[in-house]
PDB file of N, CA, C and O in Angstrom:
ATOM      1  N   UNK A1346     125.753  84.639  77.110  1.00 90.00           N
ATOM      2  CA  UNK A1346     126.062  84.993  76.056  1.00 90.00           C
ATOM      3  C   UNK A1346     125.707  86.614  75.583  1.00 90.00           C
ATOM      4  O   UNK A1346     124.778  86.872  75.716  1.00 90.00           O
ATOM      5  N   UNK A1347     126.882  87.129  74.644  1.00 95.00           N
ATOM      6  CA  UNK A1347     126.358  88.254  73.969  1.00 95.00           C
ATOM      7  C   UNK A1347     126.040  88.388  72.578  1.00 95.00           C
ATOM      8  O   UNK A1347     126.673  87.946  71.732  1.00 95.00           O
ATOM      9  N   UNK A1348     125.215  88.913  72.040  1.00 96.00           N
ATOM     10  CA  UNK A1348     124.994  88.848  70.578  1.00 96.00           C
ATOM     11  C   UNK A1348     124.996  90.412  70.203  1.00 96.00           C
ATOM     12  O   UNK A1348     124.785  91.129  70.461  1.00 96.00           O
ATOM     13  N   UNK A1349     125.768  90.360  68.909  1.00 97.00           N
ATOM     14  CA  UNK A1349     125.954  91.973  68.210  1.00 97.00           C
ATOM     15  C   UNK A1349     124.642  91.737  67.286  1.00 97.00           C
ATOM     16  O   UNK A1349     124.337  91.355  66.284  1.00 97.00           O
ATOM     17  N   UNK A1350     123.776  92.566  67.747  1.00 97.00           N
ATOM     18  CA  UNK A1350     122.196  92.668  66.632  1.00 97.00           C
ATOM     19  C   UNK A1350     122.528  93.469  65.835  1.00 97.00           C
ATOM     20  O   UNK A1350     121.859  93.510  64.601  1.00 97.00           O
ATOM     21  N   UNK A1351     123.739  94.155  65.582  1.00 97.00           N
ATOM     22  CA  UNK A1351     124.051  95.108  64.411  1.00 97.00           C
ATOM     23  C   UNK A1351     125.028  94.151  63.381  1.00 97.00           C
ATOM     24  O   UNK A1351     124.906  94.355  62.101  1.00 97.00           O
ATOM     25  N   UNK A1352     125.242  93.065  63.916  1.00 97.00           N
ATOM     26  CA  UNK A1352     125.807  92.363  62.732  1.00 97.00           C
ATOM     27  C   UNK A1352     124.811  91.325  62.118  1.00 97.00           C
ATOM     28  O   UNK A1352     124.873  89.978  62.831  1.00 97.00           O
ATOM     29  N   UNK A1353     124.215  91.144  60.977  1.00 96.00           N
ATOM     30  CA  UNK A1353     122.928  90.600  60.322  1.00 96.00           C
ATOM     31  C   UNK A1353     123.685  89.836  59.125  1.00 96.00           C
ATOM     32  O   UNK A1353     123.091  89.159  58.488  1.00 96.00           O
ATOM     33  N   UNK A1354     124.801  90.018  58.842  1.00 96.00           N
ATOM     34  CA  UNK A1354     125.562  89.305  57.423  1.00 96.00           C
ATOM     35  C   UNK A1354     125.963  87.894  58.057  1.00 96.00           C
ATOM     36  O   UNK A1354     126.556  87.698  58.750  1.00 96.00           O
ATOM     37  N   UNK A1355     125.122  87.015  57.271  1.00 96.00           N
ATOM     38  CA  UNK A1355     125.323  85.770  57.687  1.00 96.00           C
ATOM     39  C   UNK A1355     126.736  85.130  57.084  1.00 96.00           C
ATOM     40  O   UNK A1355     127.116  85.663  56.176  1.00 96.00           O
ATOM     41  N   UNK A1356     127.797  84.433  58.138  1.00 96.00           N
ATOM     42  CA  UNK A1356     129.068  84.308  57.830  1.00 96.00           C
ATOM     43  C   UNK A1356     129.148  82.667  57.756  1.00 96.00           C
ATOM     44  O   UNK A1356     128.710  82.489  59.009  1.00 96.00           O
ATOM     45  N   UNK A1357     129.450  81.704  57.020  1.00 97.00           N
ATOM     46  CA  UNK A1357     129.562  80.260  57.185  1.00 97.00           C
ATOM     47  C   UNK A1357     130.376  80.085  58.455  1.00 97.00           C
ATOM     48  O   UNK A1357     131.117  80.440  58.759  1.00 97.00           O
ATOM     49  N   UNK A1358     129.744  79.016  59.209  1.00 96.00           N
ATOM     50  CA  UNK A1358     130.598  78.451  60.477  1.00 96.00           C
ATOM     51  C   UNK A1358     130.522  79.364  61.977  1.00 96.00           C
ATOM     52  O   UNK A1358     131.259  79.305  62.962  1.00 96.00           O
ATOM     53  N   UNK A1359     130.106  80.772  61.698  1.00 97.00           N
ATOM     54  CA  UNK A1359     129.710  81.461  62.734  1.00 97.00           C
ATOM     55  C   UNK A1359     128.510  80.894  63.685  1.00 97.00           C
ATOM     56  O   UNK A1359     127.426  80.607  62.889  1.00 97.00           O
ATOM     57  N   UNK A1360     128.444  81.295  64.609  1.00 97.00           N
ATOM     58  CA  UNK A1360     126.976  81.495  65.279  1.00 97.00           C
ATOM     59  C   UNK A1360     126.022  82.672  65.432  1.00 97.00           C
ATOM     60  O   UNK A1360     126.449  83.306  65.772  1.00 97.00           O
ATOM     61  N   UNK A1361     124.916  82.556  65.438  1.00 98.00           N
ATOM     62  CA  UNK A1361     123.750  83.464  65.383  1.00 98.00           C
ATOM     63  C   UNK A1361     122.778  83.421  66.324  1.00 98.00           C
ATOM     64  O   UNK A1361     122.364  81.847  65.947  1.00 98.00           O
ATOM     65  N   UNK A1362     121.816  84.397  66.868  1.00 98.00           N
ATOM     66  CA  UNK A1362     120.801  84.042  67.130  1.00 98.00           C
ATOM     67  C   UNK A1362     119.584  84.304  65.976  1.00 98.00           C
ATOM     68  O   UNK A1362     119.804  85.345  65.184  1.00 98.00           O
ATOM     69  N   UNK A1363     118.739  83.477  65.875  1.00 98.00           N
ATOM     70  CA  UNK A1363     117.867  83.339  64.669  1.00 98.00           C
ATOM     71  C   UNK A1363     116.396  83.147  65.471  1.00 98.00           C
ATOM     72  O   UNK A1363     116.246  82.764  66.192  1.00 98.00           O
ATOM     73  N   UNK A1364     115.484  83.873  64.290  1.00 98.00           N
ATOM     74  CA  UNK A1364     114.065  83.283  64.409  1.00 98.00           C
ATOM     75  C   UNK A1364     113.803  82.520  63.270  1.00 98.00           C
ATOM     76  O   UNK A1364     113.745  82.984  62.308  1.00 98.00           O
ATOM     77  N   UNK A1365     113.380  81.024  63.702  1.00 98.00           N
ATOM     78  CA  UNK A1365     112.733  80.009  62.716  1.00 98.00           C
ATOM     79  C   UNK A1365     111.450  79.312  62.826  1.00 98.00           C
ATOM     80  O   UNK A1365     111.313  79.075  64.011  1.00 98.00           O
ATOM     81  N   UNK A1366     110.330  79.955  62.305  1.00 97.00           N
ATOM     82  CA  UNK A1366     109.284  79.399  62.592  1.00 97.00           C
ATOM     83  C   UNK A1366     108.520  79.446  63.529  1.00 97.00           C
ATOM     84  O   UNK A1366     107.771  78.722  64.218  1.00 97.00           O
ATOM     85  N   UNK A1367     108.797  81.046  64.055  1.00 97.00           N
ATOM     86  CA  UNK A1367     108.251  81.427  65.402  1.00 97.00           C
ATOM     87  C   UNK A1367     109.223  81.335  66.655  1.00 97.00           C
ATOM     88  O   UNK A1367     108.724  81.446  67.834  1.00 97.00           O
ATOM     89  N   UNK A1368     110.526  80.302  66.477  1.00 98.00           N
ATOM     90  CA  UNK A1368     111.100  80.475  67.592  1.00 98.00           C
ATOM     91  C   UNK A1368     112.387  80.881  67.646  1.00 98.00           C
ATOM     92  O   UNK A1368     113.093  80.869  66.187  1.00 98.00           O
ATOM     93  N   UNK A1369     113.157  81.162  68.863  1.00 97.00           N
ATOM     94  CA  UNK A1369     114.345  82.050  68.657  1.00 97.00           C
ATOM     95  C   UNK A1369     115.528  80.834  68.823  1.00 97.00           C
ATOM     96  O   UNK A1369     115.106  79.772  69.981  1.00 97.00           O
ATOM     97  N   UNK A1370     116.392  80.752  68.302  1.00 97.00           N
ATOM     98  CA  UNK A1370     117.823  79.921  68.489  1.00 97.00           C
ATOM     99  C   UNK A1370     118.736  79.967  68.301  1.00 97.00           C
ATOM    100  O   UNK A1370     119.362  81.449  67.675  1.00 97.00           O
ATOM    101  N   UNK A1371     119.710  79.559  68.831  1.00 96.00           N
ATOM    102  CA  UNK A1371     121.738  80.074  68.856  1.00 96.00           C
ATOM    103  C   UNK A1371     121.908  79.019  68.128  1.00 96.00           C
ATOM    104  O   UNK A1371     122.093  77.958  68.468  1.00 96.00           O
ATOM    105  N   UNK A1372     122.249  79.082  66.923  1.00 97.00           N
ATOM    106  CA  UNK A1372     122.848  77.901  65.694  1.00 97.00           C
ATOM    107  C   UNK A1372     124.005  78.199  64.863  1.00 97.00           C
ATOM    108  O   UNK A1372     124.204  79.791  64.518  1.00 97.00           O
ATOM    109  N   UNK A1373     124.765  77.439  64.757  1.00 98.00           N
ATOM    110  CA  UNK A1373     126.004  77.733  63.870  1.00 98.00           C
ATOM    111  C   UNK A1373     125.198  77.540  62.172  1.00 98.00           C
ATOM    112  O   UNK A1373     124.257  76.936  62.329  1.00 98.00           O
ATOM    113  N   UNK A1374     125.507  78.537  61.501  1.00 98.00           N
ATOM    114  CA  UNK A1374     124.984  78.645  60.198  1.00 98.00           C
ATOM    115  C   UNK A1374     126.082  78.310  58.839  1.00 98.00           C
ATOM    116  O   UNK A1374     127.072  78.372  59.211  1.00 98.00           O
ATOM    117  N   UNK A1375     125.697  77.670  58.262  1.00 98.00           N
ATOM    118  CA  UNK A1375     126.257  77.014  57.269  1.00 98.00           C
ATOM    119  C   UNK A1375     125.427  77.402  55.870  1.00 98.00           C
ATOM    120  O   UNK A1375     124.210  76.640  55.737  1.00 98.00           O
ATOM    121  N   UNK A1376     126.118  77.847  54.284  1.00 96.00           N
ATOM    122  CA  UNK A1376     125.323  77.845  53.416  1.00 96.00           C
ATOM    123  C   UNK A1376     125.107  76.594  52.596  1.00 96.00           C
ATOM    124  O   UNK A1376     126.172  75.992  52.821  1.00 96.00           O
ATOM    125  N   UNK A1377     124.339  76.583  52.079  1.00 97.00           N
ATOM    126  CA  UNK A1377     123.889  74.883  51.527  1.00 97.00           C
ATOM    127  C   UNK A1377     123.510  75.521  49.900  1.00 97.00           C
ATOM    128  O   UNK A1377     123.275  76.573  50.007  1.00 97.00           O
ATOM    129  N   UNK A1378     123.479  74.462  49.159  1.00 95.00           N
ATOM    130  CA  UNK A1378     123.002  74.950  47.804  1.00 95.00           C
ATOM    131  C   UNK A1378     121.884  75.004  47.526  1.00 95.00           C
ATOM    132  O   UNK A1378     121.020  75.528  46.380  1.00 95.00           O
ATOM    133  N   UNK A1379     121.198  74.558  48.719  1.00 95.00           N
ATOM    134  CA  UNK A1379     119.667  74.702  48.699  1.00 95.00           C
ATOM    135  C   UNK A1379     119.256  75.861  49.716  1.00 95.00           C
ATOM    136  O   UNK A1379     117.887  76.308  49.451  1.00 95.00           O
ATOM    137  N   UNK A1380     120.115  76.579  50.423  1.00 97.00           N
ATOM    138  CA  UNK A1380     119.708  77.507  51.435  1.00 97.00           C
ATOM    139  C   UNK A1380     120.276  77.711  52.523  1.00 97.00           C
ATOM    140  O   UNK A1380     121.698  77.724  52.097  1.00 97.00           O
ATOM    141  N   UNK A1381     120.034  77.782  53.916  1.00 98.00           N
ATOM    142  CA  UNK A1381     120.991  77.724  54.947  1.00 98.00           C
ATOM    143  C   UNK A1381     120.689  76.607  55.893  1.00 98.00           C
ATOM    144  O   UNK A1381     119.318  76.561  56.027  1.00 98.00           O
ATOM    145  N   UNK A1382     121.639  75.846  56.506  1.00 98.00           N
ATOM    146  CA  UNK A1382     121.519  74.823  57.056  1.00 98.00           C
ATOM    147  C   UNK A1382     121.783  75.991  58.510  1.00 98.00           C
ATOM    148  O   UNK A1382     122.602  76.501  58.948  1.00 98.00           O
ATOM    149  N   UNK A1383     120.932  75.508  59.643  1.00 98.00           N
ATOM    150  CA  UNK A1383     121.132  76.009  61.075  1.00 98.00           C
ATOM    151  C   UNK A1383     121.569  74.594  61.869  1.00 98.00           C
ATOM    152  O   UNK A1383     120.774  73.481  62.036  1.00 98.00           O
ATOM    153  N   UNK A1384     122.472  74.709  62.345  1.00 98.00           N
ATOM    154  CA  UNK A1384     123.375  73.458  62.751  1.00 98.00           C
ATOM    155  C   UNK A1384     123.607  73.605  64.210  1.00 98.00           C
ATOM    156  O   UNK A1384     123.805  74.942  64.834  1.00 98.00           O
ATOM    157  N   UNK A1385     123.053  72.853  65.428  1.00 96.00           N
ATOM    158  CA  UNK A1385     123.008  72.833  66.535  1.00 96.00           C
ATOM    159  C   UNK A1385     124.320  72.522  67.223  1.00 96.00           C
ATOM    160  O   UNK A1385     124.969  71.734  66.729  1.00 96.00           O
ATOM    161  N   UNK A1386     124.655  73.073  68.056  1.00 88.00           N
ATOM    162  CA  UNK A1386     125.760  72.796  69.037  1.00 88.00           C
ATOM    163  C   UNK A1386     125.880  71.486  69.576  1.00 88.00           C
ATOM    164  O   UNK A1386     126.786  70.513  69.617  1.00 88.00           O
ATOM    165  N   UNK A1387     124.340  71.004  69.887  1.00 93.00           N
ATOM    166  CA  UNK A1387     124.494  69.788  70.846  1.00 93.00           C
ATOM    167  C   UNK A1387     123.791  68.963  69.770  1.00 93.00           C
ATOM    168  O   UNK A1387     122.891  69.402  68.886  1.00 93.00           O
ATOM    169  N   UNK A1388     124.640  67.593  69.681  1.00 93.00           N
ATOM    170  CA  UNK A1388     124.505  66.712  68.347  1.00 93.00           C
ATOM    171  C   UNK A1388     123.024  66.001  68.790  1.00 93.00           C
ATOM    172  O   UNK A1388     122.783  65.215  67.540  1.00 93.00           O
ATOM    173  N   UNK A1389     122.386  66.168  69.785  1.00 97.00           N
ATOM    174  CA  UNK A1389     121.040  65.675  69.848  1.00 97.00           C
ATOM    175  C   UNK A1389     120.004  66.197  69.213  1.00 97.00           C
ATOM    176  O   UNK A1389     118.866  65.828  69.242  1.00 97.00           O
ATOM    177  N   UNK A1390     120.494  67.361  68.696  1.00 96.00           N
ATOM    178  CA  UNK A1390     119.483  68.078  68.045  1.00 96.00           C
ATOM    179  C   UNK A1390     119.480  68.137  66.379  1.00 96.00           C
ATOM    180  O   UNK A1390     120.756  68.147  65.877  1.00 96.00           O
ATOM    181  N   UNK A1391     118.722  67.913  65.485  1.00 96.00           N
ATOM    182  CA  UNK A1391     118.672  67.763  63.961  1.00 96.00           C
ATOM    183  C   UNK A1391     118.925  69.167  63.617  1.00 96.00           C
ATOM    184  O   UNK A1391     118.907  70.149  63.952  1.00 96.00           O
ATOM    185  N   UNK A1392     119.682  69.352  62.702  1.00 97.00           N
ATOM    186  CA  UNK A1392     119.886  70.250  61.783  1.00 97.00           C
ATOM    187  C   UNK A1392     118.644  70.952  60.847  1.00 97.00           C
ATOM    188  O   UNK A1392     117.908  69.733  60.678  1.00 97.00           O
ATOM    189  N   UNK A1393     118.272  72.091  61.053  1.00 98.00           N
ATOM    190  CA  UNK A1393     117.231  72.473  60.543  1.00 98.00           C
ATOM    191  C   UNK A1393     117.501  73.395  59.312  1.00 98.00           C
ATOM    192  O   UNK A1393     118.781  74.174  59.075  1.00 98.00           O
ATOM    193  N   UNK A1394     117.061  73.394  58.091  1.00 98.00           N
ATOM    194  CA  UNK A1394     117.076  73.944  56.798  1.00 98.00           C
ATOM    195  C   UNK A1394     116.161  74.651  56.150  1.00 98.00           C
ATOM    196  O   UNK A1394     114.664  74.642  56.733  1.00 98.00           O
ATOM    197  N   UNK A1395     117.026  75.961  55.909  1.00 98.00           N
ATOM    198  CA  UNK A1395     116.314  77.280  55.748  1.00 98.00           C
ATOM    199  C   UNK A1395     116.011  77.321  54.059  1.00 98.00           C
ATOM    200  O   UNK A1395     116.920  77.254  53.342  1.00 98.00           O
ATOM    201  N   UNK A1396     114.820  76.925  53.711  1.00 97.00           N
ATOM    202  CA  UNK A1396     114.773  76.878  51.980  1.00 97.00           C
ATOM    203  C   UNK A1396     113.979  77.953  51.441  1.00 97.00           C
ATOM    204  O   UNK A1396     113.207  78.519  52.271  1.00 97.00           O
ATOM    205  N   UNK A1397     113.795  77.969  50.101  1.00 95.00           N
ATOM    206  CA  UNK A1397     113.124  78.886  49.506  1.00 95.00           C
ATOM    207  C   UNK A1397     111.599  78.813  49.968  1.00 95.00           C
ATOM    208  O   UNK A1397     110.957  79.937  50.349  1.00 95.00           O
ATOM    209  N   UNK A1398     111.065  77.647  50.657  1.00 96.00           N
ATOM    210  CA  UNK A1398     109.878  77.647  50.500  1.00 96.00           C
ATOM    211  C   UNK A1398     109.274  78.239  51.812  1.00 96.00           C
ATOM    212  O   UNK A1398     107.969  78.434  52.434  1.00 96.00           O
ATOM    213  N   UNK A1399     110.557  78.145  53.038  1.00 97.00           N
ATOM    214  CA  UNK A1399     110.441  78.762  54.055  1.00 97.00           C
ATOM    215  C   UNK A1399     110.925  79.691  55.133  1.00 97.00           C
ATOM    216  O   UNK A1399     111.185  80.141  55.967  1.00 97.00           O
ATOM    217  N   UNK A1400     111.386  80.426  53.916  1.00 96.00           N
ATOM    218  CA  UNK A1400     112.801  81.621  54.255  1.00 96.00           C
ATOM    219  C   UNK A1400     111.871  82.693  54.879  1.00 96.00           C
ATOM    220  O   UNK A1400     112.517  83.506  55.456  1.00 96.00           O
ATOM    221  N   UNK A1401     110.568  82.900  54.293  1.00 97.00           N
ATOM    222  CA  UNK A1401     109.604  84.123  55.114  1.00 97.00           C
ATOM    223  C   UNK A1401     109.779  83.887  56.441  1.00 97.00           C
ATOM    224  O   UNK A1401     109.325  84.835  57.362  1.00 97.00           O
ATOM    225  N   UNK A1402     109.747  82.256  57.186  1.00 97.00           N
ATOM    226  CA  UNK A1402     110.064  82.253  58.336  1.00 97.00           C
ATOM    227  C   UNK A1402     111.215  82.544  59.509  1.00 97.00           C
ATOM    228  O   UNK A1402     111.586  81.963  60.492  1.00 97.00           O
ATOM    229  N   UNK A1403     112.327  83.113  58.689  1.00 98.00           N
ATOM    230  CA  UNK A1403     113.410  83.114  58.985  1.00 98.00           C
ATOM    231  C   UNK A1403     113.932  84.628  59.053  1.00 98.00           C
ATOM    232  O   UNK A1403     113.714  85.348  58.251  1.00 98.00           O
ATOM    233  N   UNK A1404     114.638  84.796  60.207  1.00 98.00           N
ATOM    234  CA  UNK A1404     114.924  86.422  60.427  1.00 98.00           C
ATOM    235  C   UNK A1404     116.339  85.910  61.585  1.00 98.00           C
ATOM    236  O   UNK A1404     116.291  85.389  62.446  1.00 98.00           O
ATOM    237  N   UNK A1405     117.557  86.715  60.956  1.00 98.00           N
ATOM    238  CA  UNK A1405     118.397  86.864  61.939  1.00 98.00           C
ATOM    239  C   UNK A1405     118.279  88.129  62.816  1.00 98.00           C
ATOM    240  O   UNK A1405     118.420  89.161  62.676  1.00 98.00           O
ATOM    241  N   UNK A1406     118.760  87.805  64.172  1.00 98.00           N
ATOM    242  CA  UNK A1406     118.820  88.409  65.091  1.00 98.00           C
ATOM    243  C   UNK A1406     120.263  89.248  65.685  1.00 98.00           C
ATOM    244  O   UNK A1406     120.427  90.528  65.842  1.00 98.00           O
ATOM    245  N   UNK A1407     121.306  88.813  65.123  1.00 98.00           N
ATOM    246  CA  UNK A1407     122.537  88.890  65.150  1.00 98.00           C
ATOM    247  C   UNK A1407     123.584  87.776  65.683  1.00 98.00           C
ATOM    248  O   UNK A1407     123.056  86.817  66.049  1.00 98.00           O
ATOM    249  N   UNK A1408     124.472  88.249  65.493  1.00 98.00           N
ATOM    250  CA  UNK A1408     126.020  87.529  65.806  1.00 98.00           C
ATOM    251  C   UNK A1408     126.570  87.136  67.146  1.00 98.00           C
ATOM    252  O   UNK A1408     126.180  88.086  67.459  1.00 98.00           O
ATOM    253  N   UNK A1409     126.769  85.948  67.550  1.00 96.00           N
ATOM    254  CA  UNK A1409     127.534  85.469  68.653  1.00 96.00           C
ATOM    255  C   UNK A1409     128.550  86.459  68.954  1.00 96.00           C
ATOM    256  O   UNK A1409     129.663  85.868  67.995  1.00 96.00           O
ATOM    257  N   UNK A1410     128.921  86.858  69.571  1.00 94.00           N
ATOM    258  CA  UNK A1410     130.016  87.404  70.051  1.00 94.00           C
ATOM    259  C   UNK A1410     131.130  87.206  71.428  1.00 94.00           C
ATOM    260  O   UNK A1410     132.236  87.327  71.283  1.00 94.00           O
ATOM    261  N   UNK A1411     130.223  86.692  72.085  1.00 89.00           N
ATOM    262  CA  UNK A1411     130.944  86.340  73.103  1.00 89.00           C
ATOM    263  C   UNK A1411     130.232  85.156  74.053  1.00 89.00           C
ATOM    264  O   UNK A1411     128.678  85.409  74.056  1.00 89.00           O
ATOM    265  N   UNK A1412     130.312  84.520  74.476  1.00 86.00           N
ATOM    266  CA  UNK A1412     129.767  82.962  75.294  1.00 86.00           C
ATOM    267  C   UNK A1412     130.606  82.674  76.700  1.00 86.00           C
ATOM    268  O   UNK A1412     132.089  82.402  76.669  1.00 86.00           O
ATOM    269  N   UNK A1413     130.054  83.231  77.646  1.00 83.00           N
ATOM    270  CA  UNK A1413     130.416  82.684  78.928  1.00 83.00           C
ATOM    271  C   UNK A1413     129.870  81.493  79.826  1.00 83.00           C
ATOM    272  O   UNK A1413     128.670  80.547  78.836  1.00 83.00           O
ATOM    273  N   UNK A1414     130.448  80.727  80.442  1.00 72.00           N
ATOM    274  CA  UNK A1414     130.237  79.553  81.580  1.00 72.00           C
ATOM    275  C   UNK A1414     130.753  78.280  80.854  1.00 72.00           C
ATOM    276  O   UNK A1414     130.948  77.644  80.603  1.00 72.00           O
TER     277      UNK A1414
END
């Protein structure tokens, strides 16, 4: 997987590397009326919600530009 660390602007339905609550994730992002939904490609994992109360625990590392394997 290649992440473009210079591409930090969130775009709906794109996949980003993010830090949330101290953990690193690769998630599809979607804007919601309450904040941002972090959606797993694996359906076994729940969607996480970044809202005003926890936005200080959220950081974008970069957008995925290539996925191999």
